[in-house]
CSV table of C-alpha atoms in Angstrom, one decimal:
chain,number,residue,atom,x,y,z
A,182,GLN,CA,-16.8,6.3,-17.5
A,183,VAL,CA,-13.2,5.3,-18.1
A,184,GLN,CA,-12.3,1.9,-19.6
A,185,LEU,CA,-9.0,0.2,-18.6
A,186,VAL,CA,-7.3,-2.7,-20.4
A,187,GLU,CA,-4.3,-4.4,-18.9
A,188,SER,CA,-1.7,-6.3,-20.7
A,189,GLY,CA,1.7,-7.9,-20.1
A,190,GLY,CA,0.9,-10.6,-17.5
A,191,GLY,CA,2.3,-14.1,-17.7
A,192,LEU,CA,4.4,-16.8,-16.1
A,193,VAL,CA,7.9,-16.1,-15.1
A,194,GLN,CA,10.5,-17.8,-12.9
A,195,PRO,CA,11.5,-16.3,-9.5
A,196,GLY,CA,14.0,-13.5,-10.0
A,197,GLY,CA,12.5,-12.6,-13.4
A,198,SER,CA,10.9,-9.5,-14.7
A,199,LEU,CA,7.6,-8.5,-16.2
A,200,ARG,CA,6.2,-5.2,-17.5
A,201,LEU,CA,2.4,-4.6,-17.2
A,202,SER,CA,0.7,-1.9,-19.2
A,203,CYS,CA,-2.7,-0.3,-18.9
A,204,ALA,CA,-4.4,1.5,-21.7
A,205,THR,CA,-7.4,3.8,-21.1
A,206,SER,CA,-10.3,5.1,-23.1
A,207,GLY,CA,-13.2,7.4,-22.3
A,208,THR,CA,-13.2,10.8,-20.5
A,209,ILE,CA,-10.0,11.3,-18.5
A,210,PHE,CA,-9.8,14.1,-16.1
A,211,SER,CA,-6.5,15.9,-16.0
A,212,ILE,CA,-6.1,15.5,-12.2
A,213,ASN,CA,-6.2,11.8,-11.4
A,214,THR,CA,-4.4,8.9,-9.9
A,215,MET,CA,-3.7,5.7,-11.7
A,216,GLY,CA,-2.1,2.6,-10.4
A,217,TRP,CA,-2.0,-1.1,-9.8
A,218,HIS,CA,-3.6,-3.3,-7.2
A,219,ARG,CA,-3.4,-7.1,-7.0
A,220,GLN,CA,-5.4,-9.9,-5.5
A,221,ALA,CA,-3.9,-13.3,-4.7
A,222,PRO,CA,-6.2,-16.4,-4.2
A,223,GLY,CA,-7.9,-16.2,-0.9
A,224,LYS,CA,-6.6,-12.8,-0.1
A,225,GLN,CA,-8.0,-9.3,-0.3
A,226,ARG,CA,-7.1,-6.9,-3.1
A,227,GLU,CA,-4.2,-4.8,-2.1
A,228,LEU,CA,-2.5,-1.7,-3.4
A,229,VAL,CA,0.8,-2.3,-5.3
A,230,ALA,CA,1.7,1.2,-6.6
A,231,THR,CA,0.0,4.4,-7.6
A,232,MET,CA,1.1,7.5,-9.4
A,233,SER,CA,-0.8,10.8,-9.6
A,234,SER,CA,-1.0,13.0,-12.6
A,235,VAL,CA,1.6,15.3,-11.1
A,236,GLY,CA,4.0,12.5,-10.5
A,237,SER,CA,3.5,11.6,-6.8
A,238,THR,CA,4.0,7.9,-6.2
A,239,ASN,CA,3.0,5.4,-3.5
A,240,TYR,CA,4.3,1.9,-3.2
A,241,ALA,CA,3.4,-1.1,-1.0
A,242,ASP,CA,6.3,-1.9,1.3
A,243,SER,CA,6.5,-5.4,-0.2
A,244,VAL,CA,7.4,-4.1,-3.7
A,245,LYS,CA,9.6,-1.1,-2.9
A,246,GLY,CA,12.9,-1.3,-4.7
A,247,ARG,CA,11.6,-4.0,-7.1
A,248,PHE,CA,8.6,-2.4,-8.9
A,249,THR,CA,8.5,0.9,-10.7
A,250,ILE,CA,5.4,2.6,-11.8
A,251,SER,CA,5.3,5.1,-14.7
A,252,ARG,CA,2.8,6.8,-16.7
A,253,ASP,CA,2.4,8.7,-20.0
A,254,ASN,CA,-0.1,11.6,-19.4
A,255,ALA,CA,-0.3,12.4,-23.1
A,256,LYS,CA,-1.4,8.8,-23.8
A,257,ASN,CA,-3.2,8.3,-20.5
A,258,THR,CA,-1.4,5.0,-20.0
A,259,VAL,CA,0.2,3.6,-16.9
A,260,SER,CA,2.9,0.8,-16.6
A,261,LEU,CA,4.4,-1.3,-13.9
A,262,GLN,CA,7.9,-2.6,-14.3
A,263,MET,CA,8.3,-5.6,-12.0
A,264,ASN,CA,11.8,-6.9,-11.3
A,265,SER,CA,13.2,-9.5,-8.9
A,266,LEU,CA,9.8,-11.2,-8.9
A,267,LYS,CA,9.0,-13.6,-6.0
A,268,PRO,CA,6.4,-16.4,-5.8
A,269,GLU,CA,4.4,-14.2,-3.4
A,270,ASP,CA,3.9,-11.7,-6.2
A,271,THR,CA,1.6,-14.2,-7.9
A,272,ALA,CA,-1.8,-12.6,-8.2
A,273,VAL,CA,-4.2,-11.0,-10.6
A,274,TYR,CA,-3.1,-7.4,-11.2
A,275,TYR,CA,-5.7,-4.7,-11.8
A,276,CYS,CA,-5.2,-1.3,-13.3
A,277,ASN,CA,-7.1,1.4,-11.4
A,278,TYR,CA,-8.1,5.0,-12.3
A,279,ARG,CA,-9.4,7.5,-9.7
A,280,ALA,CA,-10.5,11.1,-10.2
A,281,GLY,CA,-12.4,12.4,-7.2
A,282,ALA,CA,-15.3,10.0,-6.6
A,283,LEU,CA,-14.9,8.4,-10.0
A,284,VAL,CA,-13.2,5.0,-9.8
A,285,SER,CA,-12.6,2.5,-12.6
A,286,TRP,CA,-11.0,-0.9,-12.7
A,287,GLY,CA,-9.6,-3.0,-15.5
A,288,GLN,CA,-10.5,-6.7,-15.9
A,289,GLY,CA,-7.1,-7.8,-14.5
A,290,THR,CA,-4.1,-9.7,-15.8
A,291,GLN,CA,-2.7,-12.8,-14.3
A,292,VAL,CA,0.9,-12.8,-13.0
A,293,THR,CA,2.3,-16.1,-11.9
A,294,ILE,CA,5.8,-16.5,-10.5
A,295,SER,CA,6.9,-20.2,-10.4
A,296,ALA,CA,9.9,-22.3,-11.2
């Protein structure tokens, strides 16, 4: 089992930036996909961005051009740089790891965008 711990959430004003980080522990398979999902109150959890171990990325349309995902394969960490934040980005952000049928989730970190 893989354990994931997110950090970096908080409260920022619209137009601001935040950087989320996710640290892992446990057995990490070399071929995997790590990423971020989010869940706003009353809404379903949705994909934000993912990045495979070979560098392929996938972004939600709503964050393209504003968010950038990156990872350090040597440290098995994944980060999400979020710029030009909007109130609709407010949500709990979850780190995710997937290797074949094995899926792990972090506990989540709250991101609130408000003036």
